[in-house]
């Protein structure tokens, strides 16, 4: 009926015909308008005898024995050997003007046809459909950790470039340009020692540096005008880092000299004696640009500014004011669940309440990784609330990290909200790992305030705290790294020696929280943090590593070697 009406007018999409069987009665609902009712009925009337027979309980096998060919013939829908023909042959086939244009233009099989039985049809991910219609098995394919990481790499937006002042805020950023020195270091010929500037030369005409010399000038490490030219036979007292007077070639250390005479008031040196003839030209002098030459490339695109300070210092030393860097993403953290309450809410818990463990943990983990983290609070499990929270968050942050609401419960709304309300794409919704199976990664199209089309990244991590933190390190971090131009992405992987037997999961890749330390042999050893249940955030207490347990064997023994990801600072021997 719908198809027939659509052939008349596109507005047929507005109609809601329903058909069903109650007891042995076939019930059809027709539109209210007489014209529409007639058109709709005409489109099915030839099938009604058959439908009624079936509704009356006739044996289906007998009824269908001749196949659809016979059914169509019996219903007068098809003549033997005839070309497909309209059931209403008194009209021209191409006449689509109104009432009888029943969409037969593609031949006699134009009736809508279902290709699946109800058993084969997917359940609904529409939260409004209620628990009876929800998926009973996750419809998302189970990806390996490697495949999940490839999806993240593929769908994380490319880094954006921004300019940033050279100050402490630069730490953790990666350069998006080569930086050339705009000045030389040192910018002037500077003394390396405290002593006396002198003219030294192998030339016959130049007297030996050994002997008594008048102290004619003083050069301190301070800004000032250029001094007078030093002449042969004179010295100038000079301090470390001070500019050499013009004409001086070398500096003799104060240790190689003695005072010969002083001024009358006894406050100044008059003459000194240099005790050595071995002072070379250039000795104890840092030439202009000998550390950094103006115009040299001092840092390359892709290199990072670390917290240690070497790179910041290098940029600072040549007076770099501003650099182009990759913009670090701002990350929002949202907890979900009607049972979740702020961790610091005073008073006892009511039955069912759970203190928010994930939000504080993830906020600090993100900051610890060098990114700005924004607290998005706790969202209720009511569909509208979550959608609004996510929409608001997209205006404030580049990446949204949620926890909870990705399991199979009817109130697990993240996936449907991302797909249905936000029009996002879920790149994966299940990973073969332990903990963290329901981890979900999605991108959502978003129009910024300036009207630009962007793509926001959403990681929906599992609700159990240990799962949320493992999957943060494993999946969120590489994405944040890619967006900020950091390469290679993710945590570094090393081989470690086990301090005890560890059971492995033979089906899913398991990430076991451990304490890594440098052992007596100078190798890294791993000690389990104990119970690894995904709800136990205590498994992260003191943990600085994640063992990547193999699925190929049920057990690793004490002394065995295993891969581990380094999350935090490594301690020396326990
Ligand atoms: P869900 O995936 O929402 O069903 O959550 C799985 C489990 O994690 C449930 O026991 C939740 O109560 C728990 N959970 C969810 N979010 C948090 C949170 N922010 N802090 C502590 N536990 C949580
Ligand atoms: Mg929940």
PDB file of N, CA and C in Angstrom, residues 359-421:
ATOM      1  N   UNK A 359      35.974   9.747  37.227  1.00  0.00           N
ATOM      2  CA  UNK A 359      36.214  11.126  36.816  1.00  0.00           C
ATOM      3  C   UNK A 359      37.502  11.663  37.438  1.00  0.00           C
ATOM      4  N   UNK A 360      37.653  11.570  38.779  1.00  0.00           N
ATOM      5  CA  UNK A 360      38.917  12.061  39.336  1.00  0.00           C
ATOM      6  C   UNK A 360      40.129  11.320  38.781  1.00  0.00           C
ATOM      7  N   UNK A 361      39.998  10.005  38.590  1.00  0.00           N
ATOM      8  CA  UNK A 361      41.151   9.229  38.108  1.00  0.00           C
ATOM      9  C   UNK A 361      41.531   9.647  36.693  1.00  0.00           C
ATOM     10  N   UNK A 362      40.525   9.782  35.844  1.00  0.00           N
ATOM     11  CA  UNK A 362      40.825  10.121  34.447  1.00  0.00           C
ATOM     12  C   UNK A 362      41.316  11.565  34.325  1.00  0.00           C
ATOM     13  N   UNK A 363      40.732  12.468  35.114  1.00  0.00           N
ATOM     14  CA  UNK A 363      41.183  13.873  35.051  1.00  0.00           C
ATOM     15  C   UNK A 363      42.668  13.970  35.391  1.00  0.00           C
ATOM     16  N   UNK A 364      43.083  13.259  36.431  1.00  0.00           N
ATOM     17  CA  UNK A 364      44.499  13.349  36.803  1.00  0.00           C
ATOM     18  C   UNK A 364      45.376  12.614  35.792  1.00  0.00           C
ATOM     19  N   UNK A 365      44.884  11.494  35.270  1.00  0.00           N
ATOM     20  CA  UNK A 365      45.682  10.759  34.268  1.00  0.00           C
ATOM     21  C   UNK A 365      45.911  11.632  33.032  1.00  0.00           C
ATOM     22  N   UNK A 366      44.877  12.343  32.616  1.00  0.00           N
ATOM     23  CA  UNK A 366      44.987  13.188  31.420  1.00  0.00           C
ATOM     24  C   UNK A 366      45.957  14.338  31.668  1.00  0.00           C
ATOM     25  N   UNK A 367      45.813  14.971  32.835  1.00  0.00           N
ATOM     26  CA  UNK A 367      46.742  16.061  33.162  1.00  0.00           C
ATOM     27  C   UNK A 367      48.165  15.522  33.267  1.00  0.00           C
ATOM     28  N   UNK A 368      48.285  14.353  33.860  1.00  0.00           N
ATOM     29  CA  UNK A 368      49.601  13.722  33.996  1.00  0.00           C
ATOM     30  C   UNK A 368      50.223  13.419  32.642  1.00  0.00           C
ATOM     31  N   UNK A 369      49.386  13.209  31.643  1.00  0.00           N
ATOM     32  CA  UNK A 369      49.909  12.963  30.294  1.00  0.00           C
ATOM     33  C   UNK A 369      50.207  14.274  29.572  1.00  0.00           C
ATOM     34  N   UNK A 370      49.955  15.398  30.229  1.00  0.00           N
ATOM     35  CA  UNK A 370      50.313  16.689  29.642  1.00  0.00           C
ATOM     36  C   UNK A 370      49.205  17.371  28.869  1.00  0.00           C
ATOM     37  N   UNK A 371      47.955  16.997  29.132  1.00  0.00           N
ATOM     38  CA  UNK A 371      46.849  17.618  28.406  1.00  0.00           C
ATOM     39  C   UNK A 371      45.902  18.337  29.367  1.00  0.00           C
ATOM     40  N   UNK A 372      45.247  19.346  28.818  1.00  0.00           N
ATOM     41  CA  UNK A 372      44.260  20.071  29.623  1.00  0.00           C
ATOM     42  C   UNK A 372      43.010  19.211  29.729  1.00  0.00           C
ATOM     43  N   UNK A 373      42.550  19.008  30.961  1.00  0.00           N
ATOM     44  CA  UNK A 373      41.361  18.177  31.179  1.00  0.00           C
ATOM     45  C   UNK A 373      40.240  19.047  31.731  1.00  0.00           C
ATOM     46  N   UNK A 374      39.049  18.869  31.176  1.00  0.00           N
ATOM     47  CA  UNK A 374      37.880  19.644  31.607  1.00  0.00           C
ATOM     48  C   UNK A 374      36.887  18.687  32.253  1.00  0.00           C
ATOM     49  N   UNK A 375      36.427  19.060  33.429  1.00  0.00           N
ATOM     50  CA  UNK A 375      35.480  18.228  34.171  1.00  0.00           C
ATOM     51  C   UNK A 375      34.078  18.453  33.630  1.00  0.00           C
ATOM     52  N   UNK A 376      33.482  17.418  33.060  1.00  0.00           N
ATOM     53  CA  UNK A 376      32.131  17.548  32.495  1.00  0.00           C
ATOM     54  C   UNK A 376      31.064  16.998  33.435  1.00  0.00           C
ATOM     55  N   UNK A 377      31.466  16.574  34.622  1.00  0.00           N
ATOM     56  CA  UNK A 377      30.481  16.149  35.614  1.00  0.00           C
ATOM     57  C   UNK A 377      29.957  14.740  35.393  1.00  0.00           C
ATOM     58  N   UNK A 378      28.740  14.545  35.889  1.00  0.00           N
ATOM     59  CA  UNK A 378      28.102  13.220  35.822  1.00  0.00           C
ATOM     60  C   UNK A 378      26.820  13.366  35.018  1.00  0.00           C
ATOM     61  N   UNK A 379      26.623  12.506  34.026  1.00  0.00           N
ATOM     62  CA  UNK A 379      25.393  12.567  33.236  1.00  0.00           C
ATOM     63  C   UNK A 379      24.461  11.443  33.667  1.00  0.00           C
ATOM     64  N   UNK A 380      23.196  11.781  33.676  1.00  0.00           N
ATOM     65  CA  UNK A 380      22.179  10.806  34.053  1.00  0.00           C
ATOM     66  C   UNK A 380      21.984   9.800  32.920  1.00  0.00           C
ATOM     67  N   UNK A 381      21.388   8.673  33.258  1.00  0.00           N
ATOM     68  CA  UNK A 381      21.098   7.654  32.245  1.00  0.00           C
ATOM     69  C   UNK A 381      19.810   7.948  31.480  1.00  0.00           C
ATOM     70  N   UNK A 382      19.253   9.165  31.631  1.00  0.00           N
ATOM     71  CA  UNK A 382      18.061   9.504  30.844  1.00  0.00           C
ATOM     72  C   UNK A 382      18.540   9.964  29.460  1.00  0.00           C
ATOM     73  N   UNK A 383      17.944   9.398  28.399  1.00  0.00           N
ATOM     74  CA  UNK A 383      18.464   9.657  27.041  1.00  0.00           C
ATOM     75  C   UNK A 383      18.698  11.124  26.718  1.00  0.00           C
ATOM     76  N   UNK A 384      17.738  11.974  26.965  1.00  0.00           N
ATOM     77  CA  UNK A 384      17.875  13.380  26.585  1.00  0.00           C
ATOM     78  C   UNK A 384      19.024  14.059  27.295  1.00  0.00           C
ATOM     79  N   UNK A 385      19.225  13.687  28.567  1.00  0.00           N
ATOM     80  CA  UNK A 385      20.254  14.331  29.387  1.00  0.00           C
ATOM     81  C   UNK A 385      21.628  14.081  28.785  1.00  0.00           C
ATOM     82  N   UNK A 386      21.864  12.848  28.386  1.00  0.00           N
ATOM     83  CA  UNK A 386      23.170  12.493  27.853  1.00  0.00           C
ATOM     84  C   UNK A 386      23.438  13.235  26.542  1.00  0.00           C
ATOM     85  N   UNK A 387      22.442  13.271  25.693  1.00  0.00           N
ATOM     86  CA  UNK A 387      22.608  13.944  24.401  1.00  0.00           C
ATOM     87  C   UNK A 387      22.972  15.414  24.622  1.00  0.00           C
ATOM     88  N   UNK A 388      22.229  16.074  25.505  1.00  0.00           N
ATOM     89  CA  UNK A 388      22.477  17.499  25.739  1.00  0.00           C
ATOM     90  C   UNK A 388      23.869  17.720  26.321  1.00  0.00           C
ATOM     91  N   UNK A 389      24.249  16.869  27.263  1.00  0.00           N
ATOM     92  CA  UNK A 389      25.575  17.004  27.883  1.00  0.00           C
ATOM     93  C   UNK A 389      26.669  16.866  26.815  1.00  0.00           C
ATOM     94  N   UNK A 390      26.509  15.899  25.939  1.00  0.00           N
ATOM     95  CA  UNK A 390      27.536  15.674  24.911  1.00  0.00           C
ATOM     96  C   UNK A 390      27.580  16.836  23.918  1.00  0.00           C
ATOM     97  N   UNK A 391      26.404  17.338  23.552  1.00  0.00           N
ATOM     98  CA  UNK A 391      26.375  18.476  22.614  1.00  0.00           C
ATOM     99  C   UNK A 391      27.063  19.694  23.223  1.00  0.00           C
ATOM    100  N   UNK A 392      26.756  19.976  24.491  1.00  0.00           N
ATOM    101  CA  UNK A 392      27.395  21.113  25.165  1.00  0.00           C
ATOM    102  C   UNK A 392      28.898  20.902  25.238  1.00  0.00           C
ATOM    103  N   UNK A 393      29.288  19.674  25.542  1.00  0.00           N
ATOM    104  CA  UNK A 393      30.722  19.379  25.701  1.00  0.00           C
ATOM    105  C   UNK A 393      31.469  19.593  24.394  1.00  0.00           C
ATOM    106  N   UNK A 394      30.835  19.259  23.285  1.00  0.00           N
ATOM    107  CA  UNK A 394      31.530  19.381  21.990  1.00  0.00           C
ATOM    108  C   UNK A 394      31.901  20.828  21.689  1.00  0.00           C
ATOM    109  N   UNK A 395      31.169  21.756  22.284  1.00  0.00           N
ATOM    110  CA  UNK A 395      31.494  23.163  22.072  1.00  0.00           C
ATOM    111  C   UNK A 395      32.735  23.565  22.870  1.00  0.00           C
ATOM    112  N   UNK A 396      33.044  22.814  23.912  1.00  0.00           N
ATOM    113  CA  UNK A 396      34.136  23.208  24.813  1.00  0.00           C
ATOM    114  C   UNK A 396      35.417  22.413  24.621  1.00  0.00           C
ATOM    115  N   UNK A 397      35.300  21.192  24.167  1.00  0.00           N
ATOM    116  CA  UNK A 397      36.485  20.327  24.144  1.00  0.00           C
ATOM    117  C   UNK A 397      36.653  19.654  22.782  1.00  0.00           C
ATOM    118  N   UNK A 398      37.850  19.110  22.556  1.00  0.00           N
ATOM    119  CA  UNK A 398      38.132  18.416  21.290  1.00  0.00           C
ATOM    120  C   UNK A 398      37.847  16.927  21.396  1.00  0.00           C
ATOM    121  N   UNK A 399      38.092  16.404  22.591  1.00  0.00           N
ATOM    122  CA  UNK A 399      37.916  14.966  22.809  1.00  0.00           C
ATOM    123  C   UNK A 399      37.044  14.784  24.041  1.00  0.00           C
ATOM    124  N   UNK A 400      36.072  13.885  23.940  1.00  0.00           N
ATOM    125  CA  UNK A 400      35.241  13.589  25.106  1.00  0.00           C
ATOM    126  C   UNK A 400      35.552  12.169  25.548  1.00  0.00           C
ATOM    127  N   UNK A 401      35.874  12.035  26.828  1.00  0.00           N
ATOM    128  CA  UNK A 401      36.097  10.706  27.385  1.00  0.00           C
ATOM    129  C   UNK A 401      34.984  10.447  28.384  1.00  0.00           C
ATOM    130  N   UNK A 402      34.142   9.467  28.090  1.00  0.00           N
ATOM    131  CA  UNK A 402      33.069   9.123  29.019  1.00  0.00           C
ATOM    132  C   UNK A 402      33.405   7.787  29.656  1.00  0.00           C
ATOM    133  N   UNK A 403      32.761   7.516  30.788  1.00  0.00           N
ATOM    134  CA  UNK A 403      32.881   6.165  31.340  1.00  0.00           C
ATOM    135  C   UNK A 403      31.508   5.687  31.738  1.00  0.00           C
ATOM    136  N   UNK A 404      31.294   4.397  31.601  1.00  0.00           N
ATOM    137  CA  UNK A 404      30.001   3.779  31.913  1.00  0.00           C
ATOM    138  C   UNK A 404      29.062   3.870  30.724  1.00  0.00           C
ATOM    139  N   UNK A 405      27.998   3.092  30.822  1.00  0.00           N
ATOM    140  CA  UNK A 405      26.954   3.182  29.798  1.00  0.00           C
ATOM    141  C   UNK A 405      27.298   2.561  28.462  1.00  0.00           C
ATOM    142  N   UNK A 406      28.289   1.658  28.436  1.00  0.00           N
ATOM    143  CA  UNK A 406      28.578   0.994  27.162  1.00  0.00           C
ATOM    144  C   UNK A 406      28.390  -0.518  27.251  1.00  0.00           C
ATOM    145  N   UNK A 407      27.778  -0.957  28.356  1.00  0.00           N
ATOM    146  CA  UNK A 407      27.545  -2.403  28.483  1.00  0.00           C
ATOM    147  C   UNK A 407      26.257  -2.757  27.751  1.00  0.00           C
ATOM    148  N   UNK A 408      25.669  -3.875  28.108  1.00  0.00           N
ATOM    149  CA  UNK A 408      24.503  -4.366  27.371  1.00  0.00           C
ATOM    150  C   UNK A 408      23.181  -4.058  28.068  1.00  0.00           C
ATOM    151  N   UNK A 409      23.213  -3.269  29.148  1.00  0.00           N
ATOM    152  CA  UNK A 409      21.966  -2.941  29.850  1.00  0.00           C
ATOM    153  C   UNK A 409      21.101  -2.013  29.028  1.00  0.00           C
ATOM    154  N   UNK A 410      19.798  -1.990  29.333  1.00  0.00           N
ATOM    155  CA  UNK A 410      18.906  -1.147  28.537  1.00  0.00           C
ATOM    156  C   UNK A 410      19.144   0.332  28.803  1.00  0.00           C
ATOM    157  N   UNK A 411      19.882   0.636  29.894  1.00  0.00           N
ATOM    158  CA  UNK A 411      20.170   2.050  30.160  1.00  0.00           C
ATOM    159  C   UNK A 411      21.571   2.428  29.689  1.00  0.00           C
ATOM    160  N   UNK A 412      22.216   1.557  28.931  1.00  0.00           N
ATOM    161  CA  UNK A 412      23.546   1.872  28.422  1.00  0.00           C
ATOM    162  C   UNK A 412      23.387   2.635  27.111  1.00  0.00           C
ATOM    163  N   UNK A 413      23.448   3.958  27.264  1.00  0.00           N
ATOM    164  CA  UNK A 413      22.935   4.829  26.210  1.00  0.00           C
ATOM    165  C   UNK A 413      23.989   5.441  25.317  1.00  0.00           C
ATOM    166  N   UNK A 414      25.266   5.228  25.661  1.00  0.00           N
ATOM    167  CA  UNK A 414      26.282   5.946  24.912  1.00  0.00           C
ATOM    168  C   UNK A 414      26.226   5.644  23.432  1.00  0.00           C
ATOM    169  N   UNK A 415      26.249   4.358  23.104  1.00  0.00           N
ATOM    170  CA  UNK A 415      26.308   3.995  21.686  1.00  0.00           C
ATOM    171  C   UNK A 415      25.088   4.512  20.917  1.00  0.00           C
ATOM    172  N   UNK A 416      23.863   4.216  21.411  1.00  0.00           N
ATOM    173  CA  UNK A 416      22.711   4.740  20.664  1.00  0.00           C
ATOM    174  C   UNK A 416      22.688   6.262  20.595  1.00  0.00           C
ATOM    175  N   UNK A 417      23.117   6.930  21.653  1.00  0.00           N
ATOM    176  CA  UNK A 417      23.085   8.397  21.625  1.00  0.00           C
ATOM    177  C   UNK A 417      24.068   8.926  20.581  1.00  0.00           C
ATOM    178  N   UNK A 418      25.254   8.328  20.537  1.00  0.00           N
ATOM    179  CA  UNK A 418      26.251   8.771  19.557  1.00  0.00           C
ATOM    180  C   UNK A 418      25.727   8.528  18.138  1.00  0.00           C
ATOM    181  N   UNK A 419      25.178   7.347  17.924  1.00  0.00           N
ATOM    182  CA  UNK A 419      24.755   6.999  16.559  1.00  0.00           C
ATOM    183  C   UNK A 419      23.466   7.694  16.153  1.00  0.00           C
ATOM    184  N   UNK A 420      22.479   7.673  17.037  1.00  0.00           N
ATOM    185  CA  UNK A 420      21.148   8.139  16.639  1.00  0.00           C
ATOM    186  C   UNK A 420      20.979   9.637  16.823  1.00  0.00           C
ATOM    187  N   UNK A 421      21.392  10.144  17.990  1.00  0.00           N
ATOM    188  CA  UNK A 421      21.135  11.559  18.253  1.00  0.00           C
ATOM    189  C   UNK A 421      22.226  12.469  17.691  1.00  0.00           C
TER     190      UNK A 421
END
